[in-house]
PDB file of C-alpha atoms (C1' of nucleotides) in Angstrom:
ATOM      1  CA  UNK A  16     -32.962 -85.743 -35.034  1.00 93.00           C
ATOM      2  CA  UNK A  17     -33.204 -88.522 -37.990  1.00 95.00           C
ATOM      3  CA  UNK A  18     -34.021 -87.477 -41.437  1.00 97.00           C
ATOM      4  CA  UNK A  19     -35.871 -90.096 -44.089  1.00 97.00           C
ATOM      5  CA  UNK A  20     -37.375 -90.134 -47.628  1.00 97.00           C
ATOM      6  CA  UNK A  21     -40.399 -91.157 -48.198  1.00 97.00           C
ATOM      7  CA  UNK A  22     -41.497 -92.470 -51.570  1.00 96.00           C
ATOM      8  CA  UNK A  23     -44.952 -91.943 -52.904  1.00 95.00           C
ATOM      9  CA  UNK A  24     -46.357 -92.770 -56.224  1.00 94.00           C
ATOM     10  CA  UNK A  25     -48.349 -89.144 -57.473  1.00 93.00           C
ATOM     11  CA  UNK A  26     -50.869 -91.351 -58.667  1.00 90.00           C
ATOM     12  CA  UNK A  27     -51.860 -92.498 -56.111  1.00 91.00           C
ATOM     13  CA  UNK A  28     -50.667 -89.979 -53.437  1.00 94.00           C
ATOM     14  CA  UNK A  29     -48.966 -86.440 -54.640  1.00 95.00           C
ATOM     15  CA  UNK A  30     -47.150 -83.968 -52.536  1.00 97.00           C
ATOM     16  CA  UNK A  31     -50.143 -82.129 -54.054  1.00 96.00           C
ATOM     17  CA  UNK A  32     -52.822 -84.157 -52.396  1.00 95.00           C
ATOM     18  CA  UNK A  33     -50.176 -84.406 -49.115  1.00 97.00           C
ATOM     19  CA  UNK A  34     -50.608 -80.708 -48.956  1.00 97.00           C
ATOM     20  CA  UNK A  35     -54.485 -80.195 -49.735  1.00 96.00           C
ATOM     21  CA  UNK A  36     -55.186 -82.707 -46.822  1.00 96.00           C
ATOM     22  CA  UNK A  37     -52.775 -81.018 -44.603  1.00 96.00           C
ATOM     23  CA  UNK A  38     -51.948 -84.163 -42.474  1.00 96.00           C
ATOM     24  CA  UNK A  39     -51.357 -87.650 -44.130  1.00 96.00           C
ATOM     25  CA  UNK A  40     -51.727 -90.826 -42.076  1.00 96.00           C
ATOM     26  CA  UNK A  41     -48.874 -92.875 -43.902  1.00 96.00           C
ATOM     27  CA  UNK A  42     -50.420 -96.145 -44.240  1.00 94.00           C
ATOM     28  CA  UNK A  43     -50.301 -99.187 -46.399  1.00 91.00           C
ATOM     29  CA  UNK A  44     -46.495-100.235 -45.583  1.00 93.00           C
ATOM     30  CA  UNK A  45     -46.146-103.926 -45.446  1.00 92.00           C
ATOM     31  CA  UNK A  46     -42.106-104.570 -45.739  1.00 93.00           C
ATOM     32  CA  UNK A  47     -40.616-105.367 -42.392  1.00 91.00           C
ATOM     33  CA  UNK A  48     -37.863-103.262 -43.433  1.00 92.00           C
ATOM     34  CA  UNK A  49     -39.203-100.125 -43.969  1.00 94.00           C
ATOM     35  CA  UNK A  50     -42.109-100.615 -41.062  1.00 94.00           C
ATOM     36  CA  UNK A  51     -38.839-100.624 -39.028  1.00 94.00           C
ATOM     37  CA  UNK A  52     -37.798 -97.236 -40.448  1.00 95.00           C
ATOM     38  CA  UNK A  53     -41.628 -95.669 -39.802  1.00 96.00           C
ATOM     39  CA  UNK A  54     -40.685 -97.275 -35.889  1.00 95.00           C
ATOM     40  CA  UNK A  55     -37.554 -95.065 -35.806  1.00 96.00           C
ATOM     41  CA  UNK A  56     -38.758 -92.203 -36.670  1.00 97.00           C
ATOM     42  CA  UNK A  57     -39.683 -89.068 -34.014  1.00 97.00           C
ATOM     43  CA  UNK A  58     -41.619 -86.614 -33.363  1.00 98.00           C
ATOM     44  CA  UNK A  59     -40.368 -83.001 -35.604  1.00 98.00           C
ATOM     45  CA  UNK A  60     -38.041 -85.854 -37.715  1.00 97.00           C
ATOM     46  CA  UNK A  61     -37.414 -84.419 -41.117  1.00 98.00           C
ATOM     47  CA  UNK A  62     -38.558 -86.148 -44.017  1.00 97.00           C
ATOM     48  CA  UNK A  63     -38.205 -85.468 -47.835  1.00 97.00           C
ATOM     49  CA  UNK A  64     -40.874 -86.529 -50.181  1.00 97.00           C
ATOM     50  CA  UNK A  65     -40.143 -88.457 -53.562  1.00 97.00           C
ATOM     51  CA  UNK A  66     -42.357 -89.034 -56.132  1.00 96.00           C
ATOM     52  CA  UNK A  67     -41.475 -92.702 -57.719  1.00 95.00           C
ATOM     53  CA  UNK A  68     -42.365 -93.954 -60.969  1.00 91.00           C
ATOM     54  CA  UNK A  69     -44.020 -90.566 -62.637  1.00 91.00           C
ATOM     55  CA  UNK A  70     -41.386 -87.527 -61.885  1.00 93.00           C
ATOM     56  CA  UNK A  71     -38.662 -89.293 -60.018  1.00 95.00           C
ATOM     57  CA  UNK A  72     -38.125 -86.882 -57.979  1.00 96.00           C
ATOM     58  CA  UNK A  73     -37.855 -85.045 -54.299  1.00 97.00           C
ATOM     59  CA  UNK A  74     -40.415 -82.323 -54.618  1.00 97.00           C
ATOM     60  CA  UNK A  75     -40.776 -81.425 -50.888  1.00 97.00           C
ATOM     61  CA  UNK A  76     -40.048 -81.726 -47.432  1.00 98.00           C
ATOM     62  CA  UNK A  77     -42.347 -83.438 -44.472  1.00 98.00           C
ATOM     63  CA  UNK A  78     -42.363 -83.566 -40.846  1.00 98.00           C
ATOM     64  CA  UNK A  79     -43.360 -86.335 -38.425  1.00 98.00           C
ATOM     65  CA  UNK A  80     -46.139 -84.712 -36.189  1.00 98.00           C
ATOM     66  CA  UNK A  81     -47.358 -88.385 -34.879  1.00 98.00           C
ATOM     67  CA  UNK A  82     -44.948 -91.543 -33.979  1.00 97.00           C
ATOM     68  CA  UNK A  83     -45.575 -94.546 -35.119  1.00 96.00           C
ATOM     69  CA  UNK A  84     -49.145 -96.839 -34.071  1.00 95.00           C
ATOM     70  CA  UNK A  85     -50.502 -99.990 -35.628  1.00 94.00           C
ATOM     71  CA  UNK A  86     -52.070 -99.361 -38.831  1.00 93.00           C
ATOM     72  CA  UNK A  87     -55.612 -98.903 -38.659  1.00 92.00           C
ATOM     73  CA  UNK A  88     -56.176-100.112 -42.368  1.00 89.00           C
ATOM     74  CA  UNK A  89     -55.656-103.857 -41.525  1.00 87.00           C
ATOM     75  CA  UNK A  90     -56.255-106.074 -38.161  1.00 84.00           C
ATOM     76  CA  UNK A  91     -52.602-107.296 -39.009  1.00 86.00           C
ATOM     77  CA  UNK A  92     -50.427-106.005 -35.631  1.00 86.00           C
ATOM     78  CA  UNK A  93     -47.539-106.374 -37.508  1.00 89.00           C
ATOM     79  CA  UNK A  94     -47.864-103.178 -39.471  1.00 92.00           C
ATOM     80  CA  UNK A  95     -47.891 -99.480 -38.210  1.00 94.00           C
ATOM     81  CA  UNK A  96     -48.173 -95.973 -39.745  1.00 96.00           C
ATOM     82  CA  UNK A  97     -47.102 -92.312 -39.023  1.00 97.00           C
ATOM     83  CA  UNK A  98     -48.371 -89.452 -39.432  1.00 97.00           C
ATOM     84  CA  UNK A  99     -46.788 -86.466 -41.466  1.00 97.00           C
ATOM     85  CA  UNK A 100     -47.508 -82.941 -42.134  1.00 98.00           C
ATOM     86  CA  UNK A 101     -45.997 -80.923 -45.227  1.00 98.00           C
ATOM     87  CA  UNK A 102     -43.644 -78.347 -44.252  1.00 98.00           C
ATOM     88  CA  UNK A 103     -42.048 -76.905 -47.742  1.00 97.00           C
ATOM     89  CA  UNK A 104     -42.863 -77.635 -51.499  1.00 97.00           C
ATOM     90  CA  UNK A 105     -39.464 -76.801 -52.754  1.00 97.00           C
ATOM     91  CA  UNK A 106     -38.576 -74.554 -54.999  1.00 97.00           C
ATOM     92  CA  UNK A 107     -36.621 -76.678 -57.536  1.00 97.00           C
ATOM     93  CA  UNK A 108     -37.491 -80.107 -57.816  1.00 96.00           C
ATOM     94  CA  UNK A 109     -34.233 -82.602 -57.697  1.00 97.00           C
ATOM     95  CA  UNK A 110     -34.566 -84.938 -59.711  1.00 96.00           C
ATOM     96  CA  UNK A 111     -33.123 -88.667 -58.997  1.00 96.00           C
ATOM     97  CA  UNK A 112     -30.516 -88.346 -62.156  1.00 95.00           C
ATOM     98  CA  UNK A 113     -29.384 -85.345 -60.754  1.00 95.00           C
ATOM     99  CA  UNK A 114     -28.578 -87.451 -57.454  1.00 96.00           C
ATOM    100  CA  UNK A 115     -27.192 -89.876 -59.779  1.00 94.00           C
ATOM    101  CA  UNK A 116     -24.311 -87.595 -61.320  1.00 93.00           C
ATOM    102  CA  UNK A 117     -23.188 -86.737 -57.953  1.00 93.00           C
ATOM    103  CA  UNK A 118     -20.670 -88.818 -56.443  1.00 91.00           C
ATOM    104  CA  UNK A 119     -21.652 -86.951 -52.998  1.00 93.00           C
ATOM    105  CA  UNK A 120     -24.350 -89.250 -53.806  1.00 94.00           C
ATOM    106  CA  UNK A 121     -23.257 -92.461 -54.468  1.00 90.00           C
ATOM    107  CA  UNK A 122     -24.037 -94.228 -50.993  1.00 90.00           C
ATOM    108  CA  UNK A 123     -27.247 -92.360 -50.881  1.00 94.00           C
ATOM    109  CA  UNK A 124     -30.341 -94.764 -50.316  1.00 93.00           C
ATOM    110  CA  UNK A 125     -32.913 -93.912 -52.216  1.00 95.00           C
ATOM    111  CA  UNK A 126     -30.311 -94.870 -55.135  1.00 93.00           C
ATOM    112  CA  UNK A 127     -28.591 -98.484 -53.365  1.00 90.00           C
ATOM    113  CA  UNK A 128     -31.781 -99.751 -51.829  1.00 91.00           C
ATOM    114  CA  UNK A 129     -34.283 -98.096 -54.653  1.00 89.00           C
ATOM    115  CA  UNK A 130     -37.508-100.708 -54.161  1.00 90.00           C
ATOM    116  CA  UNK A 131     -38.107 -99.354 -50.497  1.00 94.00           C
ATOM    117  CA  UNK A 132     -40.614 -97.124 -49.722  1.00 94.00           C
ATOM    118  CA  UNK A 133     -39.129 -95.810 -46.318  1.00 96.00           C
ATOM    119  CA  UNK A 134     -35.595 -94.711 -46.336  1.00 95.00           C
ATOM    120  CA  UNK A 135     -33.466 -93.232 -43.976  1.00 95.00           C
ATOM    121  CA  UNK A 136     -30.677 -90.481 -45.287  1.00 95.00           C
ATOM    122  CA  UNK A 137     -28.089 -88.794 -43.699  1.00 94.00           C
ATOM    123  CA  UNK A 138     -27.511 -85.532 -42.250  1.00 95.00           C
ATOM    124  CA  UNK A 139     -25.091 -83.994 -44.817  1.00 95.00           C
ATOM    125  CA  UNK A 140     -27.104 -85.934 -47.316  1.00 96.00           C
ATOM    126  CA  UNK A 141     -30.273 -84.441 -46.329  1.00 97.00           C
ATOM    127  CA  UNK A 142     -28.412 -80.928 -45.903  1.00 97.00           C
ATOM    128  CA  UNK A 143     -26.986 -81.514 -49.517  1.00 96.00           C
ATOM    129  CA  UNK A 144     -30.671 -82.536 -51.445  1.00 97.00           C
ATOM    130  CA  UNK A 145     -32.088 -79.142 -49.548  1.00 97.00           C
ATOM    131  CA  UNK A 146     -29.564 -76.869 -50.746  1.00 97.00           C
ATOM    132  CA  UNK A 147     -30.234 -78.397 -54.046  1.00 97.00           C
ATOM    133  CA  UNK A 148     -33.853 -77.520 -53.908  1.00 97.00           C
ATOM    134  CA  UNK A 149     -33.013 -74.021 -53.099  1.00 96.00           C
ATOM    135  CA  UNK A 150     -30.704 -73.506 -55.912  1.00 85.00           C
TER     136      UNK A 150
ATOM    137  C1'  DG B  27     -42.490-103.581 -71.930  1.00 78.91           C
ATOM    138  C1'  DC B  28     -38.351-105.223 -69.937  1.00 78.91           C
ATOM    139  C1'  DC B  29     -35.451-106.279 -66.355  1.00 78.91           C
ATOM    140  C1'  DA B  30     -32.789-105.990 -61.915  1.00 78.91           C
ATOM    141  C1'  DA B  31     -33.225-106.352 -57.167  1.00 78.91           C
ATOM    142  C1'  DC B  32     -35.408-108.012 -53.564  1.00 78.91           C
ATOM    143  C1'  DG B  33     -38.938-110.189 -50.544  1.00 78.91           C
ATOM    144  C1'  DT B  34     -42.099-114.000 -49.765  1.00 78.91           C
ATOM    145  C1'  DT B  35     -43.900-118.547 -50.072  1.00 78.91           C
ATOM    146  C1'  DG B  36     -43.886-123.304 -49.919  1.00 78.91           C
ATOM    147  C1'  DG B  37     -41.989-127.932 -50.970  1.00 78.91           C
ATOM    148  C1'  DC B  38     -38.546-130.902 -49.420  1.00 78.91           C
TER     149       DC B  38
ATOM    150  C1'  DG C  19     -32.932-124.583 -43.143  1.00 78.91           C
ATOM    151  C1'  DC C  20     -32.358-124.457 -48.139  1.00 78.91           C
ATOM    152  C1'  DC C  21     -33.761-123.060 -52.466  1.00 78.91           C
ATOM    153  C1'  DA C  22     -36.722-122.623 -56.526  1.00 78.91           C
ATOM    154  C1'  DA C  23     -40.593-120.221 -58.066  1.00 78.91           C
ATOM    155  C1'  DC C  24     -43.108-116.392 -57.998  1.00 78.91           C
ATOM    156  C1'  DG C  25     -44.613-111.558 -57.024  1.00 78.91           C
ATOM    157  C1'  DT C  26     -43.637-106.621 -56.518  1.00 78.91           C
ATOM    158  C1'  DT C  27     -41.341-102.299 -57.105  1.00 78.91           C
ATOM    159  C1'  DG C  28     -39.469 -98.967 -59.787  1.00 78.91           C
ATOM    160  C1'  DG C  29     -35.967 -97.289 -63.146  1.00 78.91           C
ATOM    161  C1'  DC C  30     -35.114 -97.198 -67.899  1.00 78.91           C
TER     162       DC C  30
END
DNA sequence: GCCAACGTTGGC
DNA sequence: GCCAACGTTGGC
């Protein structure tokens, strides 16, 4: 099992809306580099879900539920999507300065590699963010 | 609004 | 293949 972070701006797409529709199709990813993280993931992967830009922060946790097939928004072939069902709002919100005080933190990715939108994290990472949300 | 960090594009 | 110019993202 592989665990992500997924970056959504609640403008455009909140956990909110994620969890009204139920199911999100993750679409609209066109950097090689995180298309190639949406092609790693699996089926029942675990993936939190940050809000960028407005809130800057992780405000709930995601499951794949559909591996990864081209993206129906463009004829491009280079470009695929998942698809991801909410499994948790949290709790506590953790915010990205939070993460940012915490050396436990310091190679996490969401910090080093902050412009992509698909990230993955690891295991004691991911363990760490979700006890935080439970505080 | 500014800027850092990248990624992409295109001229050579 | 290199690199300058430009565009985008996202934190501050």
């Amino acid at each position: 099992m592989n665990y992500w972070i997924v970056k959504s701006e609640p403008f455009k797409y909140s956990w909110d809306h994620f969890v009204k529709e139920k199911r999100s199709v993750w679409d609209g990813v066109r950097n090689y580099q995180a298309r190639n993280n949406l092609m790693a993931m699996k089926e029942n992967d675990l993936v939190l879900f940050y809000h960028s830009n407005e809130g800057k922060e992780v405000v709930g946790l995601a499951k794949v539920v559909r591996e990864h097939y081209p993206d129906p928004t463009t004829d491009d072939s280079r470009w695929v999507v998942v698809e991801l069902e909410p499994v948790e709002k949290f709790p506590k919100t953790v915010p990205l300065a939070r993460l940012k005080t915490d050396e436990r933190f310091q190679n996490l990715s969401l910090i080093r590699q902050s412009r992509l939108s698909v990230l993955p994290i690891r295991p004691e990472e991911f363990d760490l963010i979700v006890g935080l949300a439970h505080d």
